[in-house]
Each structure stands twice: as C-alpha cells, then as structure tokens.
PDB file of C-alpha atoms in Angstrom:
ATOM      1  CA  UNK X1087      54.615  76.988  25.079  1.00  0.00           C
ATOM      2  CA  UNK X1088      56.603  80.114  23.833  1.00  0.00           C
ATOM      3  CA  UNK X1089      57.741  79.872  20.163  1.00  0.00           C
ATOM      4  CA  UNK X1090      61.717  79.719  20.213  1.00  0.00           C
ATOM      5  CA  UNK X1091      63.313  82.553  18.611  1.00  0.00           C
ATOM      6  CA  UNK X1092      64.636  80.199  16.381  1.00  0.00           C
ATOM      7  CA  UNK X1093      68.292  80.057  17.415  1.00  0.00           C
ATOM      8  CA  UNK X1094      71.248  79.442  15.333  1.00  0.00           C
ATOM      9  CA  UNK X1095      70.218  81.697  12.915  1.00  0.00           C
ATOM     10  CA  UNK X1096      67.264  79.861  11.846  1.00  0.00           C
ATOM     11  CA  UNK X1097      64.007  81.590  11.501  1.00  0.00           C
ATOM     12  CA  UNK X1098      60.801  80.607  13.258  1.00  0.00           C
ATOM     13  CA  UNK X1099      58.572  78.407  10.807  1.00  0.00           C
ATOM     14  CA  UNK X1100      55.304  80.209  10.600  1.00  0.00           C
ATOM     15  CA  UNK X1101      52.516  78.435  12.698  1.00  0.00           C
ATOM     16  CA  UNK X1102      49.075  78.306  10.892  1.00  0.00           C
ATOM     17  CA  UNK X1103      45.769  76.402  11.816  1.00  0.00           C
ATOM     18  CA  UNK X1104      43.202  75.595  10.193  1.00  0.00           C
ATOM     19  CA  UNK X1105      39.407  76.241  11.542  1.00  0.00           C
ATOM     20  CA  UNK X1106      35.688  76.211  10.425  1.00  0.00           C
ATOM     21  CA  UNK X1107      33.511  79.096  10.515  1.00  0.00           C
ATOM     22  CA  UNK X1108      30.040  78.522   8.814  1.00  0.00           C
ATOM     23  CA  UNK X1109      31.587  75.403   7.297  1.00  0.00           C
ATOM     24  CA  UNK X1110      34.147  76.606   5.658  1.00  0.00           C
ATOM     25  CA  UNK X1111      38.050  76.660   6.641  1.00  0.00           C
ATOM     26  CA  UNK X1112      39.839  79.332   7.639  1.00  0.00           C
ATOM     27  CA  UNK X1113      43.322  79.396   8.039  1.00  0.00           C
ATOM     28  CA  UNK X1114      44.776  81.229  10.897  1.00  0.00           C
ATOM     29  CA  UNK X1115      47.795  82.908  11.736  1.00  0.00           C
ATOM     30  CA  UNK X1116      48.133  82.433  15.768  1.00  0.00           C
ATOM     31  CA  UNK X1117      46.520  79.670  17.784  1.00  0.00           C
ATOM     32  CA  UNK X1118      45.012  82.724  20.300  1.00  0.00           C
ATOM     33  CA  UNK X1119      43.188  84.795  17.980  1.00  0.00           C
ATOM     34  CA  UNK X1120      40.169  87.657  19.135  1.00  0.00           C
ATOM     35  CA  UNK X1121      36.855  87.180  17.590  1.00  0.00           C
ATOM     36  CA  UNK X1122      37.247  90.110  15.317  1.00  0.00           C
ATOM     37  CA  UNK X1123      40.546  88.265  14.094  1.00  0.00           C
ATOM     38  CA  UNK X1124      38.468  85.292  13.391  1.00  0.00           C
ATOM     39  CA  UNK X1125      35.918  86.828  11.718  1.00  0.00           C
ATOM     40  CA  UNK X1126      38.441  88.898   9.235  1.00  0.00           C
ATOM     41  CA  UNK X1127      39.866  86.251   8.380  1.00  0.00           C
ATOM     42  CA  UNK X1128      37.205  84.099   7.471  1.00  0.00           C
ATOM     43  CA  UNK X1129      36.149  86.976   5.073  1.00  0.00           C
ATOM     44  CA  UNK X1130      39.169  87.729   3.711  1.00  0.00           C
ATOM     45  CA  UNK X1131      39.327  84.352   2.377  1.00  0.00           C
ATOM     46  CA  UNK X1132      35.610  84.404   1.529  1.00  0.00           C
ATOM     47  CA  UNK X1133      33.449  83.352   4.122  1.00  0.00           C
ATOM     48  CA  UNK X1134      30.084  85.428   2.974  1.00  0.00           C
ATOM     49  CA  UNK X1135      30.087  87.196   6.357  1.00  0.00           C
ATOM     50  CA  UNK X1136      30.124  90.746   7.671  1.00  0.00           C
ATOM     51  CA  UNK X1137      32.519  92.031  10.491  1.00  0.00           C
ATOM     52  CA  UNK X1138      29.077  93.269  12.623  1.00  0.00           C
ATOM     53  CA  UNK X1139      27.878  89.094  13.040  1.00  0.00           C
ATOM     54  CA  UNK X1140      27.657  87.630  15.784  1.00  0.00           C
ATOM     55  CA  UNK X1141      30.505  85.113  16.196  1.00  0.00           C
ATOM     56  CA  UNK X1142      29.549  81.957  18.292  1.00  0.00           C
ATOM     57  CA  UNK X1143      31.867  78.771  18.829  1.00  0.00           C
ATOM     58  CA  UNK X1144      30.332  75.292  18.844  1.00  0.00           C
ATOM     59  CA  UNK X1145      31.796  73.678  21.552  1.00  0.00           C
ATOM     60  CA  UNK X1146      32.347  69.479  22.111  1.00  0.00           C
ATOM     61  CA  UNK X1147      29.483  69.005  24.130  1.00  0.00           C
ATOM     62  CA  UNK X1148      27.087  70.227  21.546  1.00  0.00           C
ATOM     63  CA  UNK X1149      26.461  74.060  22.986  1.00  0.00           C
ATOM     64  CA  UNK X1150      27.459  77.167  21.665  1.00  0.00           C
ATOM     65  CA  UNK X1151      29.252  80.388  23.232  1.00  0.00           C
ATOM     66  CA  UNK X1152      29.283  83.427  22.160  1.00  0.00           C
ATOM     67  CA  UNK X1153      32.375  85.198  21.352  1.00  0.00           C
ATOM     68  CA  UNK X1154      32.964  88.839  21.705  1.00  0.00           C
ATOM     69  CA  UNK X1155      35.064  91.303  19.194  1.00  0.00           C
ATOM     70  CA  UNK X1156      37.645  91.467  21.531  1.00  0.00           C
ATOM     71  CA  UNK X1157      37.340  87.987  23.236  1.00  0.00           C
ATOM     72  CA  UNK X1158      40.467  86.181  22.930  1.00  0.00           C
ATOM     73  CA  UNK X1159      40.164  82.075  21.750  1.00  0.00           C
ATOM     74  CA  UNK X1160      42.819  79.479  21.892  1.00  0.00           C
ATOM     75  CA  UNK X1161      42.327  77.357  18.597  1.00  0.00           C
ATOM     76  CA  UNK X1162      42.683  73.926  17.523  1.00  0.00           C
ATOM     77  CA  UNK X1163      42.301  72.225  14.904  1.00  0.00           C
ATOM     78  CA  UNK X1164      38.866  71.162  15.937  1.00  0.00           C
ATOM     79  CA  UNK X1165      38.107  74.822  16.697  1.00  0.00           C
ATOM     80  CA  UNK X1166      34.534  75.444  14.447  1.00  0.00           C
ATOM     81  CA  UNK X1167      32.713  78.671  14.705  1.00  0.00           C
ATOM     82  CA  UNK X1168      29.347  80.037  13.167  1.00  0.00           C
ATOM     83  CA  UNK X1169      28.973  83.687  12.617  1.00  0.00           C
ATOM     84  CA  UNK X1170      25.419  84.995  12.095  1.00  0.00           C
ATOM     85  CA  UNK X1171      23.662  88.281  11.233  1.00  0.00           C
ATOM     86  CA  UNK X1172      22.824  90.469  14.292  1.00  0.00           C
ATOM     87  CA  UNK X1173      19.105  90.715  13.534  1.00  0.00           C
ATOM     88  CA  UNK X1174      18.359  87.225  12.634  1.00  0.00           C
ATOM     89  CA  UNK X1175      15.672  85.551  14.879  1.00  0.00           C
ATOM     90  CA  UNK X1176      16.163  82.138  13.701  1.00  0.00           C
TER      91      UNK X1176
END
C-alpha cells in the first residue's frame, strides 16, 4: 500500500522497522530495503560488520538465502539476517 501524502496538511509519520542482523536489531527506514541498505545500517548502529559480507536472510522454514548488494527485501518485523565475512569457510 502507497503511503498517503498525508493530506490536510499533515505530514506523513515516518515508518521504521525493526530487524535482526547477527542478533542484533536494526532499525530501518523503509520496509523494501537493498542488501547494501541493510547492511549500512546495521553498522551504522554498530553491528561489528563490514559492507564486503555476505548478507544472508534466515527464512521461516529454517533455510537461508543469500542476498545480493543490490537485491531488494520486503521487511517485517520478523525479518532476521546474518552477515558473514567473504572468506570464512565455516
């Protein structure tokens, strides 16, 4: 659903949600952020990550996909993401 320009004069409230990424929450602006967005974020509010990790979100059914810089994801507030280092064979 479109956000309403707010009519009547009244500005649009802003809409935040809250995610997980390596256990931690992250508070984001847009429900349909990229993974780079995602990532940013989660280290601008100090999530010990680095913008070259590997982003991948754990999905309901217990698997994992892996999301791309430029991937776009709708979030929820269920939405919980783990971002590891590009060379780790774990």
């Amino acid at each position: 659903m479109a956000a309403k320009d707010g009519g009547a004069g009244k500005p649009d409230k802003p809409k935040t949600i809250e995610i997980e990424v390596n256990g931690h929450k992250v508070t984001m602006p847009d429900k349909d952020s990229t993974g780079l967005e995602i990532k940013q974020a989660a280290i601008a509010q100090g999530v010990t990550i680095q913008p070259n990790f590997v982003l991948q979100e754990e999905l309901a059914n217990g698997s994992s996909k892996v999301i791309g810089d430029n991937d776009t994801v709708k979030l929820n507030e269920n939405s919980s993401f783990t971002a590891i280092a590009p060379d780790d064979n774990s």
